[in-house]
mmCIF file of C-alpha atoms in Angstrom:
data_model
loop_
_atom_site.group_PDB
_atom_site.id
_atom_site.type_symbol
_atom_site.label_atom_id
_atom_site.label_comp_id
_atom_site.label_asym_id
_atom_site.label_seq_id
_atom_site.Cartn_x
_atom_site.Cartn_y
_atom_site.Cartn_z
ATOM 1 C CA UNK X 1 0.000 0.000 0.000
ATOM 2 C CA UNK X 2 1.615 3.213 -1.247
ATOM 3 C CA UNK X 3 0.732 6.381 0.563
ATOM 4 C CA UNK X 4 -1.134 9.153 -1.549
ATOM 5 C CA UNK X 5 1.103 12.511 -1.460
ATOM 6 C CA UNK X 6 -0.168 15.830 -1.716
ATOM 7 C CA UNK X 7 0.508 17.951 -4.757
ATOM 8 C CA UNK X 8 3.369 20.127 -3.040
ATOM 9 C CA UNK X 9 5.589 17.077 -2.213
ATOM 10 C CA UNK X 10 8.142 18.340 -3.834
ATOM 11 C CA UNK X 11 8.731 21.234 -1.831
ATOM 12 C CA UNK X 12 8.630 19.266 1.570
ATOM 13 C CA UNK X 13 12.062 18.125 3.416
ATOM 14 C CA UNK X 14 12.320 14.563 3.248
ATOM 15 C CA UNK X 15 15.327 12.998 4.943
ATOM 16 C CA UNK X 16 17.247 9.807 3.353
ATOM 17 C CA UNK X 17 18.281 8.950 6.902
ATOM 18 C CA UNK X 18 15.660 7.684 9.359
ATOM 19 C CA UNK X 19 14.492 9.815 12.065
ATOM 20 C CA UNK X 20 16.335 7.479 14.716
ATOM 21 C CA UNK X 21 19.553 7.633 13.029
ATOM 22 C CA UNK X 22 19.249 11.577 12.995
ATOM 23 C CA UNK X 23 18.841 11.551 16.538
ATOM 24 C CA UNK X 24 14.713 12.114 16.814
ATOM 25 C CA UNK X 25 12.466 10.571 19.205
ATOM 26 C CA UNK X 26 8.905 10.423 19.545
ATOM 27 C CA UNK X 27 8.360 12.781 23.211
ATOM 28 C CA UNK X 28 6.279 11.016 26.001
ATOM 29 C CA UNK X 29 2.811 12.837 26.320
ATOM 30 C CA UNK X 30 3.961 14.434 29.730
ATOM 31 C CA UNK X 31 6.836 15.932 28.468
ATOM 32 C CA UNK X 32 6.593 19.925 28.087
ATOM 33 C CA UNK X 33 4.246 20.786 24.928
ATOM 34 C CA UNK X 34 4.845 24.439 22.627
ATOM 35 C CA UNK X 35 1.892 23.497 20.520
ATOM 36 C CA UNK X 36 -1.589 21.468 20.310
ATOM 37 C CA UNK X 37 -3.005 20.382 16.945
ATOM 38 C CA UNK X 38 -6.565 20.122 16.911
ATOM 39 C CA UNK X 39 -9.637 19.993 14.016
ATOM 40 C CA UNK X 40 -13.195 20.836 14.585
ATOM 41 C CA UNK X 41 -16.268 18.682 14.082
ATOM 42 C CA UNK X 42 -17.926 19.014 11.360
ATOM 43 C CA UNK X 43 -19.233 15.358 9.851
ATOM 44 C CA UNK X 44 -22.545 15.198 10.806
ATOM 45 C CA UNK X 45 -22.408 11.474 10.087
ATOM 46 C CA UNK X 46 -19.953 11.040 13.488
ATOM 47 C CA UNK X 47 -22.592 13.627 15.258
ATOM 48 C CA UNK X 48 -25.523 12.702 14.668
ATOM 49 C CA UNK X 49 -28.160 15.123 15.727
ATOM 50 C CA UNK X 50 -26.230 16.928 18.328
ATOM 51 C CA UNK X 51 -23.444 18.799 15.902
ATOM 52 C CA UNK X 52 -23.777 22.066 17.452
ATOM 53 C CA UNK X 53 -23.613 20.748 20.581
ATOM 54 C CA UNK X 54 -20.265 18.358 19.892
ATOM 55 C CA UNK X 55 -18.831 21.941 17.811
ATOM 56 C CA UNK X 56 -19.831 23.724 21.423
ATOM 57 C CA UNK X 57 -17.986 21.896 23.238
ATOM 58 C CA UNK X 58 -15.152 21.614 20.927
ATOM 59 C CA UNK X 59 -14.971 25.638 21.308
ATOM 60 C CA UNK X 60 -14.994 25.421 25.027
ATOM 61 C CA UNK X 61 -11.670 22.917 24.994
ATOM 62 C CA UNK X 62 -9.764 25.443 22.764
ATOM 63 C CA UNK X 63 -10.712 28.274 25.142
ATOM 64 C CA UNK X 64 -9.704 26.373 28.669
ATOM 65 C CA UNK X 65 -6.789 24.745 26.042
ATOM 66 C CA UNK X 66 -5.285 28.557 25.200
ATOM 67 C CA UNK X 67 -4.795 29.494 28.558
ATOM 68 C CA UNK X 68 -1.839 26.881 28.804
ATOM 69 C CA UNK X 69 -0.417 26.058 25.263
ATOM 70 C CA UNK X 70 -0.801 27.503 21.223
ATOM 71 C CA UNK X 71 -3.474 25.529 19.608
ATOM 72 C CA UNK X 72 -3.704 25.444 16.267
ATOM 73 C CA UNK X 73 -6.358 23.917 13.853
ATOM 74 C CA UNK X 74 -6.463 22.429 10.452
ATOM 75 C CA UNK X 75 -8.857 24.804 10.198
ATOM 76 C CA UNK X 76 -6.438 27.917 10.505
ATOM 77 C CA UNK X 77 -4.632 26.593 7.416
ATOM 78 C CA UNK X 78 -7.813 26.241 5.555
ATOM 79 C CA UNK X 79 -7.459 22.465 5.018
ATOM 80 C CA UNK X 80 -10.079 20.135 3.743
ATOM 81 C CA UNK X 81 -10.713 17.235 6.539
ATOM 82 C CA UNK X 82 -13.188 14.127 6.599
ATOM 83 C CA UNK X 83 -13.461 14.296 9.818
ATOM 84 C CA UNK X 84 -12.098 15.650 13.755
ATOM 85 C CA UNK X 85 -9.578 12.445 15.138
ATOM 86 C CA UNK X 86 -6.908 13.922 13.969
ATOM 87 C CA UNK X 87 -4.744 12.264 16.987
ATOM 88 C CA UNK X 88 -5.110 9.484 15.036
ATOM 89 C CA UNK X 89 -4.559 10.901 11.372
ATOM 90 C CA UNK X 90 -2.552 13.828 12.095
ATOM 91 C CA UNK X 91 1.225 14.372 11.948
ATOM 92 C CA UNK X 92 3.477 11.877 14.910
ATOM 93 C CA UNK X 93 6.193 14.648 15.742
ATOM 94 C CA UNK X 94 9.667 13.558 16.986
ATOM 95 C CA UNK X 95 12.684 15.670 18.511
ATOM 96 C CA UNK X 96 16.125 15.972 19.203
ATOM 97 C CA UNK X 97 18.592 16.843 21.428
ATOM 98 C CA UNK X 98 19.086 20.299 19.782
ATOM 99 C CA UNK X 99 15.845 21.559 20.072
ATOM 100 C CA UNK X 100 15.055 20.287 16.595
ATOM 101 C CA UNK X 101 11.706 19.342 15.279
ATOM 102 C CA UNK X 102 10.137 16.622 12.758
ATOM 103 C CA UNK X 103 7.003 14.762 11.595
ATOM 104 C CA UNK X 104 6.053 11.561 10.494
ATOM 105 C CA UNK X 105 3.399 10.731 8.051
ATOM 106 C CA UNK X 106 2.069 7.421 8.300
ATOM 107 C CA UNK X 107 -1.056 5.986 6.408
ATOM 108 C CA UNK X 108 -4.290 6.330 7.861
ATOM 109 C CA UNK X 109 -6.695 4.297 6.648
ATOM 110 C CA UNK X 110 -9.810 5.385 9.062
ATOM 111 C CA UNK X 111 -9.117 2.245 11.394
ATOM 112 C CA UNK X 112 -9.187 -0.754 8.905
ATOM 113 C CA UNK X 113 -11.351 0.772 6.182
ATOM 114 C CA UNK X 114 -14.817 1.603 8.550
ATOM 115 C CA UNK X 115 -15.619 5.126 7.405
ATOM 116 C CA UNK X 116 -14.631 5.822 4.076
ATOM 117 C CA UNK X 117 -14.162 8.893 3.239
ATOM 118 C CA UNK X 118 -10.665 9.612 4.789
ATOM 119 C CA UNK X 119 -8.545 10.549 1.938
ATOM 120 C CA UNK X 120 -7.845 14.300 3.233
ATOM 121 C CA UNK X 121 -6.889 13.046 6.466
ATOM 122 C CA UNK X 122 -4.843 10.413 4.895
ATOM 123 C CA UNK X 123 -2.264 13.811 4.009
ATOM 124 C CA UNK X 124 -2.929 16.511 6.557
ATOM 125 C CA UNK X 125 0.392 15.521 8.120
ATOM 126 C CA UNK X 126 2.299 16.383 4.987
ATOM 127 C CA UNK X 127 0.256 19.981 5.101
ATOM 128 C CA UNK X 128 1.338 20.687 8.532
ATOM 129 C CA UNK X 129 5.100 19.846 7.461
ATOM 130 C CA UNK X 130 4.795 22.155 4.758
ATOM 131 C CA UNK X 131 3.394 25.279 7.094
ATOM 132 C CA UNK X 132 5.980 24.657 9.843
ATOM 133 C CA UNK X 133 8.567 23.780 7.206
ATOM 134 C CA UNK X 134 10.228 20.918 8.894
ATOM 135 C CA UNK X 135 11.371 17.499 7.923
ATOM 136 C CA UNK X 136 8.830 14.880 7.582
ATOM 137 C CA UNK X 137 9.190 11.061 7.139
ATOM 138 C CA UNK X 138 6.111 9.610 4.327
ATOM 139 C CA UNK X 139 5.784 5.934 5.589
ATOM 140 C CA UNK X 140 3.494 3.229 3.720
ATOM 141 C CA UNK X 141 2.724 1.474 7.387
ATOM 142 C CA UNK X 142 -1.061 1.889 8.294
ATOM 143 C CA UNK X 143 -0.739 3.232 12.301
ATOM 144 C CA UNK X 144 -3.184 5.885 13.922
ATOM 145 C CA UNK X 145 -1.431 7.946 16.881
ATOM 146 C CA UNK X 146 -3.554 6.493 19.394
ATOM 147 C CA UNK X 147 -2.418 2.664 18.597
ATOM 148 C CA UNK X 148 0.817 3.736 20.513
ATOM 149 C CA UNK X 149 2.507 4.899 23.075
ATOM 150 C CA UNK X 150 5.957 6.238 24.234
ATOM 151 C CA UNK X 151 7.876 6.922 27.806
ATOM 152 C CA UNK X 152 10.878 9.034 25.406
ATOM 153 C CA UNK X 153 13.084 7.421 26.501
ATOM 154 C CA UNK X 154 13.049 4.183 24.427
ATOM 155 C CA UNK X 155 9.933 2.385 24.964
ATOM 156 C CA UNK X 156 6.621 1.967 22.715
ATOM 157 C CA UNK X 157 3.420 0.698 23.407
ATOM 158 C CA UNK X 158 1.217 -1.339 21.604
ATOM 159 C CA UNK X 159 -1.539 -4.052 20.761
ATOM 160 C CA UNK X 160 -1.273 -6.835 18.877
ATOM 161 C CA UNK X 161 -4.757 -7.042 17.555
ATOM 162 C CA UNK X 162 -4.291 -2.967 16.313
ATOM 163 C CA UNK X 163 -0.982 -2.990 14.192
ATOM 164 C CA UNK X 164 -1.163 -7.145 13.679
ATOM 165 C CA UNK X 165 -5.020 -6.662 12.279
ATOM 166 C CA UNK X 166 -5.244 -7.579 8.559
ATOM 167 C CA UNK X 167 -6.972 -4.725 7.692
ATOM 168 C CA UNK X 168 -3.931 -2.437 8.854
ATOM 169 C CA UNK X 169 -0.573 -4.465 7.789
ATOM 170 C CA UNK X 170 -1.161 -7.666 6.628
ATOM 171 C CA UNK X 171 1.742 -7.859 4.258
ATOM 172 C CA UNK X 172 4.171 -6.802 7.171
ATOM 173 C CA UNK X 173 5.549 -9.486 10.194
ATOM 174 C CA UNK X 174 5.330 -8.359 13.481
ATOM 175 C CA UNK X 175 9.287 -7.646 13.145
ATOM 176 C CA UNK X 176 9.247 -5.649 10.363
ATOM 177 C CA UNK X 177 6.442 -3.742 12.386
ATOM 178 C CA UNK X 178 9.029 -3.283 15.360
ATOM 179 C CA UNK X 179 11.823 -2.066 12.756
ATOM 180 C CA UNK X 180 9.241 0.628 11.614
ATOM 181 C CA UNK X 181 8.460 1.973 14.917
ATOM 182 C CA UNK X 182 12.254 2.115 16.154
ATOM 183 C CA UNK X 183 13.720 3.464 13.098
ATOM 184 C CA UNK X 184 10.564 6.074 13.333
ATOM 185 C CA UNK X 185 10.543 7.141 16.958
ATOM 186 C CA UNK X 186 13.771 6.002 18.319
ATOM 187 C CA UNK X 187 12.358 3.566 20.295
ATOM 188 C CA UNK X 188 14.684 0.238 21.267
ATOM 189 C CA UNK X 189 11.848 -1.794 22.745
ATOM 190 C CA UNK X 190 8.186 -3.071 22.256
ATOM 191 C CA UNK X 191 5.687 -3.733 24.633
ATOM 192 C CA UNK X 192 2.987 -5.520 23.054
ATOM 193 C CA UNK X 193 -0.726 -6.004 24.807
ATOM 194 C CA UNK X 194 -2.989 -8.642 23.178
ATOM 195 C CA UNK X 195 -5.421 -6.036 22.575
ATOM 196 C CA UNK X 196 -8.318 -3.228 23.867
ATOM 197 C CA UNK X 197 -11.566 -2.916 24.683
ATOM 198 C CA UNK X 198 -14.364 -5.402 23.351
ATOM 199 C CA UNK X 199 -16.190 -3.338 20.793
ATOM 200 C CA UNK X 200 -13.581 -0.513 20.098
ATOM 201 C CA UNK X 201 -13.998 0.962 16.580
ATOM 202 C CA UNK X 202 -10.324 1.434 16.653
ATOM 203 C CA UNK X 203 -9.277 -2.644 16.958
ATOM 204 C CA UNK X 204 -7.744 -2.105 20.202
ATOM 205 C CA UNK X 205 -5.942 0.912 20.535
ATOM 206 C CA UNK X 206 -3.780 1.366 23.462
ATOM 207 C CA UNK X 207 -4.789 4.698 24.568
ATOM 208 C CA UNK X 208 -8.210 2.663 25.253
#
């Protein structure tokens, strides 16, 4: 599965070297945070007959949100979205030791194929790489944000029936898997949980 790229590829910096042999990692989510990345609702399809209210209280979280840290939205660059997850579809940004910043592009696929449309998603990462005009790694791997997480200093989590699903990776062992992730986020070690919460529209992600 080859990931779609926007038109303006070409203008984007895309290292040879992977982010871990650079010297990136992925941050843990407690570690100090310049920026938040957020995109309204707006599909009435995920909000059904309370919109307003979800959009409401959307506008509320960006207020209380402000006070702390920037927020910015997909809609302040006037992108086109399918929908709001974007922790899942958005850009997976990694650091280094010099205060340097990065973002990885993986291939979201609206968790296994469930909610088609998601092609706009699919590339907002590469849109946010081009407005903050840093590096950014275009993977063909299928991972949402929320199907991992990090402690920063070497460790990933994640669920085997997520990233082992067949309607994520099916072509891809669970080692090649592991390869991705270190070489992405400078991670050294997996910790793999059989899987999430019965039901989960996600396929288990570990933020459940």
């Amino acid at each position: 599965m080859a990931h779609p790229l926007i038109d303006a590829i070409g203008e984007l910096a895309r290292p040879a070297q992977t982010a871990r042999e650079l010297g990136f990692r992925m941050p843990a989510e407690w570690e100090p945070q310049s920026c938040v990345w957020l995109t309204q609702p707006h599909c009435e399809t995920t909000w059904p007959g309370c919109l307003d209210q979800a959009i409401g209280q959307w506008e509320k979280l960006v207020t209380l949100l402000r006070k702390r840290v920037e927020v910015k939205t997909t809609q302040d660059l006037n992108l086109e979205t399918d929908d709001s997850w974007i922790r899942d579809y958005g850009p997976i940004f990694v650091v280094n030791d010099e205060g340097g910043i990065a973002c990885h592009d993986f291939i979201f696929n609206c968790w296994g194929g469930k909610y088609a449309p998601w092609e706009h998603d699919d590339v907002v990462p590469q849109h946010v790489a081009r407005e903050l005009d840093v590096p950014v790694w275009v993977h063909d791997l299928v991972l949402e944000g929320g199907s991992i997480e990090v402690n920063g200093v070497g460790t990933v989590m994640t669920t085997e029936q997520c990233l082992l699903h067949p309607n994520r990776n099916a072509h891809l062992s669970r080692e090649e898997i592991e390869s991705v992730l270190h070489s992405a986020l400078g991670t050294r070690h997996v910790i793999w949980l059989p899987g999430g919460i019965d039901g989960d529209d996600t396929d288990g992600h570990i933020d459940d």
